[in-house]
Coordinates of C-alpha atoms and ligand atoms in Angstrom, one line a residue:
M96 CA -23.4 29.1 31.9
Y97 CA -19.7 29.1 31.0
D98 CA -17.7 32.1 29.8
A99 CA -16.4 30.0 26.9
I100 CA -17.0 26.6 25.3
I101 CA -14.2 25.1 23.3
V102 CA -15.0 22.4 20.8
G103 CA -12.1 20.0 20.3
A104 CA -9.3 18.8 22.5
G105 CA -6.5 18.6 20.0
L106 CA -3.5 20.9 19.8
S107 CA -5.8 23.9 19.5
G108 CA -8.3 23.0 22.1
L109 CA -5.8 22.1 24.8
Y110 CA -3.9 25.3 24.4
A111 CA -7.1 27.4 24.2
L112 CA -8.3 25.8 27.5
H113 CA -5.0 26.7 29.1
R114 CA -4.9 30.3 27.9
L115 CA -8.6 31.1 28.6
R116 CA -8.4 29.5 32.0
G117 CA -5.4 31.7 32.7
L118 CA -7.7 34.7 32.1
G119 CA -9.9 33.5 35.0
L120 CA -12.7 32.4 32.7
R121 CA -15.0 29.4 33.3
V122 CA -14.3 27.2 30.3
K123 CA -15.6 23.8 29.2
V124 CA -14.1 21.7 26.3
F125 CA -16.2 19.2 24.4
E126 CA -14.3 16.5 22.6
A127 CA -15.9 13.8 20.4
G128 CA -13.0 11.4 20.8
E129 CA -12.5 9.2 23.9
G130 CA -9.1 10.8 24.4
V131 CA -7.3 14.1 23.9
G132 CA -5.0 14.7 20.9
G133 CA -7.4 15.4 18.0
T134 CA -5.7 14.4 14.8
W135 CA -3.2 12.4 16.7
H136 CA -5.9 10.5 18.6
W137 CA -7.7 9.5 15.4
N138 CA -4.9 8.9 12.8
R139 CA -3.2 5.8 14.2
Y140 CA -2.6 4.1 10.9
P141 CA 0.8 2.4 10.5
G142 CA 3.5 4.8 9.7
A143 CA 1.6 7.9 10.9
R144 CA 4.1 10.6 11.6
C145 CA 4.4 14.3 11.4
D146 CA 6.5 15.9 8.6
V147 CA 7.4 19.0 10.5
E148 CA 10.4 18.3 12.8
S149 CA 9.4 17.3 16.4
V150 CA 11.4 20.2 18.0
D151 CA 9.3 22.6 15.8
Y152 CA 6.0 20.7 15.9
S153 CA 5.5 21.4 19.6
Y154 CA 4.2 24.1 21.9
S155 CA 6.4 27.1 22.6
F156 CA 4.1 28.7 25.3
S157 CA 5.9 27.0 28.2
P158 CA 9.7 27.2 28.4
E159 CA 9.6 24.6 31.2
L160 CA 7.6 22.2 28.9
E161 CA 10.1 22.8 26.1
Q162 CA 13.0 21.9 28.4
E163 CA 11.4 18.9 30.1
W164 CA 10.2 17.1 27.0
D165 CA 12.7 14.9 25.1
W166 CA 11.7 14.1 21.5
T167 CA 13.3 10.9 20.4
E168 CA 13.2 11.3 16.6
K169 CA 13.6 14.0 14.0
Y170 CA 10.1 13.4 12.8
P171 CA 7.8 12.2 15.6
G172 CA 5.5 9.2 15.1
Q173 CA 1.9 9.4 16.1
P174 CA 2.3 7.5 19.4
E175 CA 5.0 10.0 20.6
I176 CA 2.9 13.1 19.6
L177 CA -0.1 11.6 21.4
A178 CA 2.0 10.9 24.5
Y179 CA 3.2 14.5 24.4
L180 CA -0.3 15.9 24.2
E181 CA -1.4 13.6 27.0
H182 CA 1.5 14.9 29.0
V183 CA 0.4 18.5 28.3
A184 CA -3.1 17.7 29.4
D185 CA -1.8 16.3 32.7
R186 CA 1.0 18.8 33.3
F187 CA -1.4 21.7 33.0
D188 CA -4.2 20.0 34.7
L189 CA -6.5 20.3 31.7
R190 CA -8.5 17.1 31.9
R191 CA -10.9 18.3 34.6
D192 CA -12.5 20.7 32.2
I193 CA -12.6 18.4 29.2
L194 CA -15.7 16.2 28.5
L195 CA -14.5 13.3 26.3
G196 CA -16.8 11.2 24.1
T197 CA -19.1 14.2 23.6
R198 CA -19.8 15.4 20.1
V199 CA -21.2 18.8 19.6
V200 CA -23.9 18.8 16.9
A201 CA -25.4 22.3 17.1
A202 CA -24.7 25.8 18.4
R203 CA -27.1 28.7 18.4
F204 CA -26.5 32.3 19.2
D205 CA -29.1 34.4 21.0
G206 CA -27.1 36.9 23.0
G207 CA -24.9 34.0 24.1
W208 CA -24.1 30.6 22.6
H209 CA -26.2 27.5 23.3
V210 CA -24.4 24.3 22.4
T211 CA -26.2 21.0 21.9
T212 CA -24.4 17.7 22.2
E213 CA -25.2 14.4 20.4
T214 CA -27.0 13.2 23.5
G215 CA -29.2 16.2 23.6
E216 CA -27.5 18.0 26.4
R217 CA -27.6 21.8 26.1
V218 CA -24.9 24.0 27.6
G219 CA -24.6 27.8 27.4
A220 CA -21.5 30.1 27.1
R221 CA -20.8 33.7 26.3
Y222 CA -18.1 32.7 23.7
L223 CA -17.7 29.8 21.4
V224 CA -14.2 28.7 20.2
M225 CA -14.2 26.1 17.4
A226 CA -10.9 24.2 17.8
T227 CA -12.1 21.4 15.5
G228 CA -9.0 21.1 13.2
C229 CA -8.6 21.4 9.5
L230 CA -8.4 17.7 8.6
S231 CA -10.7 16.0 11.0
V232 CA -13.7 14.9 9.0
P233 CA -12.8 11.9 6.8
K234 CA -14.5 11.8 3.4
P235 CA -17.0 9.0 3.2
V236 CA -16.0 6.1 0.9
E237 CA -17.1 7.2 -2.6
V238 CA -17.1 3.8 -4.3
D239 CA -20.3 1.7 -4.6
G240 CA -20.6 -1.7 -3.0
L241 CA -18.7 -1.3 0.2
A242 CA -21.6 -2.9 2.2
N243 CA -21.0 -6.1 0.1
F244 CA -17.4 -6.4 1.0
R245 CA -16.7 -9.5 3.1
G246 CA -13.3 -8.5 4.2
E247 CA -12.2 -5.8 6.8
W248 CA -12.0 -2.1 5.8
H249 CA -10.6 1.0 7.5
H250 CA -10.2 4.7 6.8
T251 CA -6.7 6.0 7.9
G252 CA -8.3 8.9 9.7
R253 CA -10.4 6.6 11.9
W254 CA -7.9 3.8 12.7
P255 CA -8.9 1.2 15.3
H256 CA -7.0 1.7 18.6
E257 CA -6.1 -2.0 18.8
G258 CA -4.4 -1.8 15.4
V259 CA -4.9 -4.0 12.3
D260 CA -3.0 -7.2 11.6
F261 CA -2.1 -7.4 8.0
T262 CA 0.1 -10.5 8.3
G263 CA -0.2 -12.7 5.2
R264 CA -3.2 -10.7 4.0
R265 CA -4.1 -9.5 0.5
V266 CA -4.4 -5.8 1.2
G267 CA -5.6 -2.9 -1.0
V268 CA -4.8 0.7 -0.3
V269 CA -6.9 3.4 -2.1
G270 CA -5.3 6.8 -2.1
T271 CA -1.7 8.1 -2.4
G272 CA -1.7 11.4 -0.4
S273 CA 0.3 11.7 2.8
S274 CA -1.7 9.1 4.7
G275 CA -1.2 6.5 1.8
I276 CA 2.4 7.4 1.3
Q277 CA 3.2 7.0 5.0
S278 CA 1.2 3.8 5.5
I279 CA 2.0 1.9 2.3
P280 CA 5.7 1.0 3.1
V281 CA 4.7 -0.2 6.6
I282 CA 1.7 -2.2 5.4
A283 CA 3.8 -3.7 2.6
E284 CA 6.2 -5.1 5.3
Q285 CA 3.4 -7.1 6.8
A286 CA 1.0 -7.9 4.1
G287 CA 1.0 -11.1 2.0
H288 CA 0.4 -8.9 -1.0
L289 CA -0.3 -5.2 -1.3
T290 CA -2.2 -3.6 -4.2
V291 CA -2.0 0.2 -4.3
F292 CA -4.9 1.9 -6.2
Q293 CA -3.5 5.3 -7.3
R294 CA -5.7 8.0 -8.9
T295 CA -3.1 10.8 -8.8
P296 CA 0.6 10.4 -8.1
N297 CA 2.0 12.8 -5.5
F298 CA 5.3 14.5 -5.0
S299 CA 7.2 13.0 -2.1
L300 CA 10.7 13.5 -0.7
P301 CA 12.6 11.3 1.6
A302 CA 12.3 12.3 5.3
Y303 CA 15.7 11.0 6.3
N304 CA 14.1 10.4 9.7
G305 CA 16.1 9.0 12.5
P306 CA 16.8 9.3 16.2
L307 CA 17.5 12.7 17.6
A308 CA 21.0 12.7 19.0
P309 CA 21.2 14.0 22.7
E310 CA 23.6 16.8 21.5
T311 CA 21.1 17.9 18.9
R312 CA 18.4 18.1 21.5
R313 CA 20.7 20.0 23.9
A314 CA 21.6 22.5 21.1
V315 CA 18.0 23.1 20.3
K316 CA 17.0 23.6 23.9
A317 CA 19.9 26.0 24.5
A318 CA 18.6 28.3 21.8
Y319 CA 14.9 27.5 21.8
G320 CA 13.7 31.0 22.1
L321 CA 15.6 32.1 19.0
R322 CA 14.4 29.1 17.0
R323 CA 10.8 29.8 17.8
S324 CA 11.1 33.5 16.9
L325 CA 12.8 32.6 13.6
A326 CA 9.9 30.2 12.9
R327 CA 7.4 33.0 13.5
Q328 CA 9.2 35.3 11.0
T329 CA 9.1 32.8 8.2
H330 CA 6.4 32.1 5.5
S331 CA 5.7 28.5 6.7
G332 CA 6.4 28.6 10.4
I333 CA 9.3 26.2 9.9
P334 CA 12.6 27.9 10.9
A335 CA 14.8 28.3 7.8
E336 CA 16.6 31.1 6.0
P337 CA 14.4 32.8 3.5
A338 CA 15.1 32.4 -0.2
V339 CA 16.4 35.4 -2.0
Q340 CA 16.7 34.4 -5.6
S341 CA 14.4 33.3 -8.4
A342 CA 15.0 29.8 -9.6
L343 CA 15.3 31.2 -13.1
E344 CA 18.1 33.6 -12.2
V345 CA 20.7 30.9 -11.8
G346 CA 22.2 28.3 -14.1
H347 CA 21.0 24.7 -14.4
E348 CA 24.0 23.2 -12.5
E349 CA 23.7 25.6 -9.6
R350 CA 20.0 25.0 -9.4
L351 CA 20.5 21.2 -9.4
A352 CA 23.2 21.5 -6.6
R353 CA 20.7 23.6 -4.6
Y354 CA 17.9 21.1 -5.1
Q355 CA 20.2 18.2 -4.2
A356 CA 21.2 20.0 -0.9
G357 CA 17.5 20.6 -0.2
W358 CA 16.7 16.9 -1.0
E359 CA 19.4 15.7 1.5
R360 CA 17.9 17.9 4.3
G361 CA 14.9 15.7 4.3
S362 CA 12.5 18.6 4.9
L363 CA 9.4 20.0 3.4
V364 CA 11.1 23.3 2.8
G365 CA 14.4 22.0 1.6
I366 CA 13.5 22.3 -2.1
L367 CA 10.3 24.4 -2.0
G368 CA 12.0 27.1 0.1
A369 CA 15.1 27.2 -2.1
Y370 CA 13.9 29.9 -4.4
T371 CA 11.4 32.8 -4.1
D372 CA 9.2 31.9 -7.1
L373 CA 8.6 28.1 -7.0
L374 CA 5.0 28.6 -6.0
I375 CA 4.3 31.5 -8.2
D376 CA 6.0 30.9 -11.5
R377 CA 5.3 27.8 -13.5
A378 CA 8.6 27.8 -15.3
A379 CA 10.5 28.1 -12.0
N380 CA 8.3 25.3 -10.5
D381 CA 9.0 23.0 -13.5
T382 CA 12.7 23.0 -12.6
A383 CA 11.9 21.7 -9.1
A384 CA 9.2 19.3 -10.3
E385 CA 11.5 17.8 -12.8
F386 CA 14.2 17.4 -10.2
V387 CA 11.8 15.4 -8.0
R388 CA 10.6 13.3 -10.9
S389 CA 14.2 12.4 -11.8
K390 CA 14.6 11.2 -8.2
I391 CA 11.4 9.0 -8.6
R392 CA 13.0 7.5 -11.7
E393 CA 16.1 6.7 -9.7
R394 CA 14.1 5.2 -6.8
V395 CA 11.7 3.0 -8.8
E396 CA 13.2 0.2 -10.8
D397 CA 10.4 -0.5 -13.3
P398 CA 10.2 2.4 -15.8
A399 CA 6.5 2.0 -16.3
D400 CA 5.8 2.2 -12.6
A401 CA 8.2 5.1 -12.2
E402 CA 6.2 7.0 -14.9
S403 CA 2.9 6.1 -13.2
L404 CA 4.3 7.4 -9.9
S405 CA 5.5 10.7 -11.4
P406 CA 3.2 13.6 -10.9
R407 CA 2.6 15.6 -14.0
D408 CA -0.9 17.0 -13.5
H409 CA 0.0 19.7 -10.9
P410 CA 2.9 21.9 -10.0
F411 CA 5.2 20.7 -7.2
G412 CA 3.9 21.9 -3.9
T413 CA 0.4 22.9 -5.0
K414 CA -0.9 19.7 -3.5
R415 CA 0.5 19.0 -0.1
P416 CA 3.8 17.2 -0.7
C417 CA 4.9 14.4 1.6
L418 CA 8.0 13.3 3.3
D419 CA 8.3 9.5 3.1
S420 CA 10.3 6.7 4.5
G421 CA 10.9 4.3 1.6
Y422 CA 7.6 5.0 -0.3
F423 CA 8.8 4.8 -3.9
E424 CA 11.2 1.9 -3.1
T425 CA 8.2 -0.1 -1.9
F426 CA 7.1 -0.5 -5.5
N427 CA 10.3 -2.4 -6.2
R428 CA 9.0 -5.3 -4.1
D429 CA 7.5 -8.4 -5.8
D430 CA 4.6 -8.4 -3.4
V431 CA 3.4 -4.9 -4.2
T432 CA 1.4 -4.0 -7.3
L433 CA 0.5 -0.5 -8.5
V434 CA -2.8 0.0 -10.2
D435 CA -3.6 3.2 -12.0
V436 CA -7.2 3.9 -11.4
R437 CA -7.2 7.1 -13.4
E438 CA -6.6 5.0 -16.5
D439 CA -9.0 2.3 -15.3
P440 CA -11.3 3.7 -12.6
I441 CA -12.6 1.7 -9.7
A442 CA -16.1 0.6 -10.6
E443 CA -17.3 -1.1 -7.4
I444 CA -16.3 -2.9 -4.3
T445 CA -17.5 -6.5 -4.5
A446 CA -17.9 -9.2 -1.8
K447 CA -14.4 -10.4 -2.6
G448 CA -12.5 -7.2 -3.3
L449 CA -12.5 -4.5 -6.0
R450 CA -13.5 -4.4 -9.6
T451 CA -12.4 -1.7 -12.1
A452 CA -14.4 -0.3 -15.0
G453 CA -12.1 -2.2 -17.4
G454 CA -13.2 -5.5 -15.7
S455 CA -10.1 -6.3 -13.7
E456 CA -10.9 -7.9 -10.4
Y457 CA -8.7 -7.7 -7.3
E458 CA -9.3 -10.2 -4.5
L459 CA -8.6 -8.6 -1.1
D460 CA -8.9 -9.5 2.5
T461 CA -8.4 -5.9 3.8
L462 CA -9.1 -2.5 2.2
V463 CA -7.6 0.7 3.5
F464 CA -9.0 4.0 2.4
A465 CA -6.4 6.7 2.6
T466 CA -8.8 9.0 0.7
G467 CA -8.6 12.1 2.8
F468 CA -10.8 14.6 4.5
D469 CA -13.5 17.3 4.0
A470 CA -10.7 19.7 4.7
M471 CA -10.8 23.1 6.4
T472 CA -14.6 23.7 6.4
G473 CA -15.9 20.1 7.0
A474 CA -15.6 20.1 10.8
L475 CA -17.2 23.6 11.0
T476 CA -20.1 22.9 8.8
A477 CA -20.7 19.5 10.3
V478 CA -22.0 21.4 13.4
D479 CA -25.3 23.2 12.8
I480 CA -23.9 26.6 13.8
R481 CA -26.6 29.3 13.7
G482 CA -25.7 32.9 14.2
A483 CA -27.6 36.1 15.2
H484 CA -30.2 35.9 12.4
G485 CA -30.7 32.1 12.6
R486 CA -28.8 31.5 9.4
S487 CA -26.4 28.6 9.5
L488 CA -22.7 28.7 8.8
R489 CA -23.3 25.8 6.3
E490 CA -25.7 28.0 4.2
T491 CA -23.6 31.1 4.6
W492 CA -20.6 29.2 3.2
E493 CA -22.4 27.4 0.4
A494 CA -20.3 29.2 -2.3
G495 CA -17.1 28.8 -0.2
P496 CA -16.0 30.1 3.2
R497 CA -16.0 33.8 4.0
T498 CA -14.2 34.9 7.1
Y499 CA -12.5 37.8 8.7
L500 CA -8.8 36.8 9.2
G501 CA -9.9 33.1 9.4
L502 CA -10.8 33.9 13.0
A503 CA -14.4 35.1 12.8
A504 CA -17.4 35.4 10.5
A505 CA -20.0 38.2 10.1
G506 CA -23.4 37.2 11.5
F507 CA -21.8 34.9 14.1
P508 CA -21.0 37.1 17.1
N509 CA -18.7 35.8 19.8
L510 CA -17.6 32.8 17.6
F511 CA -13.9 32.2 17.0
T512 CA -12.4 29.6 14.7
V513 CA -8.9 28.4 15.4
T514 CA -6.9 28.1 12.1
G515 CA -10.1 28.7 10.2
P516 CA -10.3 29.1 6.4
G517 CA -8.7 32.4 5.4
S518 CA -5.8 31.9 7.7
P519 CA -2.4 30.3 6.8
S520 CA -3.3 27.1 8.8
V521 CA -2.5 24.1 6.6
L522 CA 0.1 26.0 4.6
S523 CA 2.1 26.4 7.7
N524 CA 3.5 24.5 10.7
M525 CA 0.1 24.0 12.4
V526 CA 1.5 24.5 16.0
V527 CA 2.8 27.9 15.1
S528 CA -0.5 29.0 13.6
I529 CA -2.5 27.5 16.4
E530 CA -0.5 29.3 19.1
Q531 CA -0.8 32.6 17.3
H532 CA -4.6 32.2 16.9
V533 CA -5.2 31.1 20.5
D534 CA -3.1 34.0 21.8
W535 CA -5.0 36.4 19.6
I536 CA -8.3 35.1 20.8
A537 CA -7.3 35.1 24.4
D538 CA -6.0 38.7 24.2
C539 CA -9.3 39.6 22.5
L540 CA -11.4 38.1 25.2
A541 CA -9.4 39.9 27.9
F542 CA -10.0 43.1 26.0
L543 CA -13.7 42.4 25.6
E544 CA -14.4 41.8 29.3
G545 CA -17.7 40.1 28.4
R546 CA -18.8 42.4 25.7
T547 CA -20.0 41.1 22.3
I548 CA -17.8 41.1 19.2
E549 CA -18.7 40.5 15.6
A550 CA -16.8 40.8 12.4
T551 CA -18.3 43.4 10.1
A552 CA -19.5 42.3 6.7
A553 CA -17.3 44.9 5.1
A554 CA -14.1 43.7 6.9
Q555 CA -15.0 40.1 6.0
E556 CA -15.6 40.9 2.4
A557 CA -12.3 42.8 2.1
W558 CA -10.4 40.0 3.8
T559 CA -12.0 37.3 1.7
A560 CA -11.2 39.2 -1.4
H561 CA -7.6 39.6 -0.2
V562 CA -7.3 35.9 0.5
R563 CA -8.6 35.0 -3.0
E564 CA -6.3 37.6 -4.6
V565 CA -3.2 36.3 -2.8
G566 CA -4.2 32.8 -3.7
A567 CA -4.8 33.7 -7.3
A568 CA -1.2 35.1 -7.6
T569 CA 0.2 31.6 -6.7
L570 CA 0.2 28.3 -8.6
Y571 CA -2.1 26.7 -6.0
P572 CA -5.3 27.1 -8.0
A573 CA -3.7 25.0 -10.8
A574 CA -4.2 21.8 -8.7
D575 CA -7.3 19.7 -7.9
S576 CA -6.3 19.7 -4.3
W577 CA -8.1 19.6 -1.0
Y578 CA -6.9 23.2 -0.5
M579 CA -9.3 24.0 -3.4
G580 CA -12.1 21.8 -2.0
A581 CA -11.6 19.8 -5.2
N582 CA -11.4 16.4 -3.5
V583 CA -15.0 16.5 -2.2
P584 CA -17.7 16.0 -4.9
G585 CA -19.9 19.1 -5.0
K586 CA -17.7 21.3 -2.8
P587 CA -17.2 24.8 -4.3
R588 CA -13.8 25.2 -5.9
V589 CA -12.2 28.0 -3.8
F590 CA -8.6 28.3 -2.5
M591 CA -9.3 28.3 1.2
P592 CA -6.1 29.0 3.2
Y593 CA -4.3 32.4 3.3
A594 CA -1.1 32.2 1.2
G595 CA 0.5 35.4 2.6
G596 CA 2.6 33.5 5.1
V597 CA 2.6 33.3 8.9
A598 CA 4.9 36.3 9.4
L599 CA 2.8 38.8 7.4
Y600 CA -0.4 37.3 8.7
R601 CA 0.6 37.7 12.4
R602 CA 1.5 41.3 11.7
L603 CA -1.9 41.9 10.1
C604 CA -3.7 40.3 13.1
D605 CA -1.7 42.3 15.6
E606 CA -2.4 45.5 13.8
V607 CA -6.2 44.7 13.9
A608 CA -5.9 44.2 17.6
A609 CA -3.8 47.3 18.2
K610 CA -6.4 49.4 16.4
G611 CA -9.0 48.3 18.9
Y612 CA -10.1 45.3 16.9
E613 CA -10.6 47.2 13.6
G614 CA -13.2 45.5 11.4
F615 CA -15.1 44.2 14.3
A616 CA -18.2 45.7 15.9
I617 CA -18.1 45.6 19.7
T618 CA -21.2 46.1 21.7
G619 CA -22.5 45.8 25.3
Ligands
N01_254 O1 -5.6 12.8 2.1 P1 -5.3 13.4 0.6 P2 -4.5 12.3 3.1 N1 -11.1 7.1 -5.6 O2 -6.6 14.1 0.3 C1 -7.3 9.6 -3.3 C2 -2.3 15.9 6.3 N2 -1.5 14.8 6.7 O3 -5.2 11.7 4.3 O4 -5.5 13.2 -5.6 C3 -9.7 7.0 -5.7 O5 -4.1 14.2 0.6 C4 -6.8 10.9 -3.8 O6 -6.6 11.0 -5.2 P3 -6.8 12.4 -5.9 C5 -1.6 16.6 5.1 O7 -1.8 18.0 5.1 C6 -0.3 15.0 7.2 O8 -3.4 11.5 2.5 O9 -8.0 13.1 -5.3 N3 -8.8 7.7 -5.1 C7 -5.5 11.0 -3.0 O10 -4.5 10.3 -3.6 C8 -2.3 15.9 4.0 O11 -2.2 16.6 2.7 C9 0.5 14.0 7.5 O12 -7.0 12.0 -7.3 C10 -9.3 8.6 -4.2 C11 -5.8 10.3 -1.7 O13 -6.9 9.5 -1.9 C12 -3.7 15.9 4.5 O14 -3.6 15.5 5.8 C13 0.1 12.7 7.4 C14 -10.7 8.9 -4.1 C15 -6.2 11.3 -0.6 O15 -5.1 12.1 -0.3 C16 -4.6 14.8 3.8 O16 -3.8 13.6 3.6 C17 -1.2 12.5 6.9 C18 -11.6 8.1 -4.8 N4 -12.9 8.2 -4.7 C19 -2.0 13.5 6.5 N5 -10.9 9.9 -3.2 C20 1.8 14.3 8.0 O17 2.1 15.1 8.8 C21 -9.7 10.3 -2.8 N6 -8.7 9.5 -3.5 C22 2.9 13.6 7.3

């Protein structure tokens, strides 16, 4: 019997193990992958990279770690992030309590938690911490006929460790979200011919990635504490000065100059963070959206391709935008073809490739599905989690997730979700949100001293209503995004993250703790 079981050994699970162990608790981590790293273990597709700067997309809990580790690039590639997380696992001696290659399939509460693994092993613990990530369950391929395909196929979120050789091959990529936008330019470099099947064009800005100069690293390290605390005081968890003006308060030329400066920063918040109302006012948003579309027209030589690649169905930022390295320019290559599968939908995958409803056939050797994830709830409902009354989380969330602070759910005592739905999570720098959640959970466990805690139904309903209300005051619901569950057929259309920002959210969580865990029932 453990004090706590943690599911997942990614950024969340590794830090949770470190913190809970520091409380003197007996902790075990179960990880489905054959290595630590979570997202960064699985997403090894070519070009995989973080679009939050390396110096910010890293743990702040250890000043020694901060000083020792040298990031080599502005935006870290997947191998470097994985190496960092492996270093963390070794440096803090975490591996001895992590069981790799062990998928948790069920968890039942009867006074304590009983966790069942895929191999039928049952393990008990007082507390259960789901550190399963927001984007860890790939969507199954939704096109008929995949079994007939004679070529090779891969999902970006389950990339083979040995890599994929595209040399001289006819490659098809389905999907133009972040994973597609990052992998397409790299695959194009290798492939004989690349065909991109695009359903919805996405906003993307140049990353202007490059090596981190030693003097930049030194300057960051000299003032790391300040940088971290600034990040925590922002909306997004990315250190930046807050916007103070509406986009509509200033003249056209001034706005363009501001957007241009944001563009040149190569940052997710460069443009989106320029004005206060870009995510709440459609007219304000249109000014930024049109600026980005004008850049797409500059970057893509063929006007028809440029128009196909220009997003018009959703406001800028309401689907996760991307930072790219040469994405739009890739369509200027002779050996790359763009196919609009909104106009002519994919009908089926055949033995030789892909056929559209309009009857066009594309012969392919390799198919890449960059088609995304069952986001935010998928990894939680994939486990048969049953609470105090035997009801499953899956059933409880049938009409959309309901949580208290994105950390806990009524009816599920002693269960914690790191960056769960109803918290800022995916709208923020994940590491900032992860550390805040894990710290909150660790402080809570220290306070509990083994007692049982459960979110009250009233607190959960009030929080869920607040999350929906804040979401409804933004432009996010205007997009068919994975934030809304809209990418998974049959998933309820609900805006899942908390859009109040990390600074406000942290304050609310701290107030709950300071009031003796207000909104929770504590027994025992
Ligand atoms: O997935 P997505 P992703 N037929 O869901 C298309 C994070 N991330 O893996 O928009 C045809 O965004 C789909 O089209 P549509 C980041 O938060 C971060 O790219 O549904 N097309 C879309 O174009 C990101 O947002 C990083 O019409 C289909 C694409 O596939 C999140 O992960 C890197 C289809 C899926 O895009 C998810 O990104 C990578 C179908 N049946 C990921 N189904 C960085 O840090 C889906 N599509 C940079």
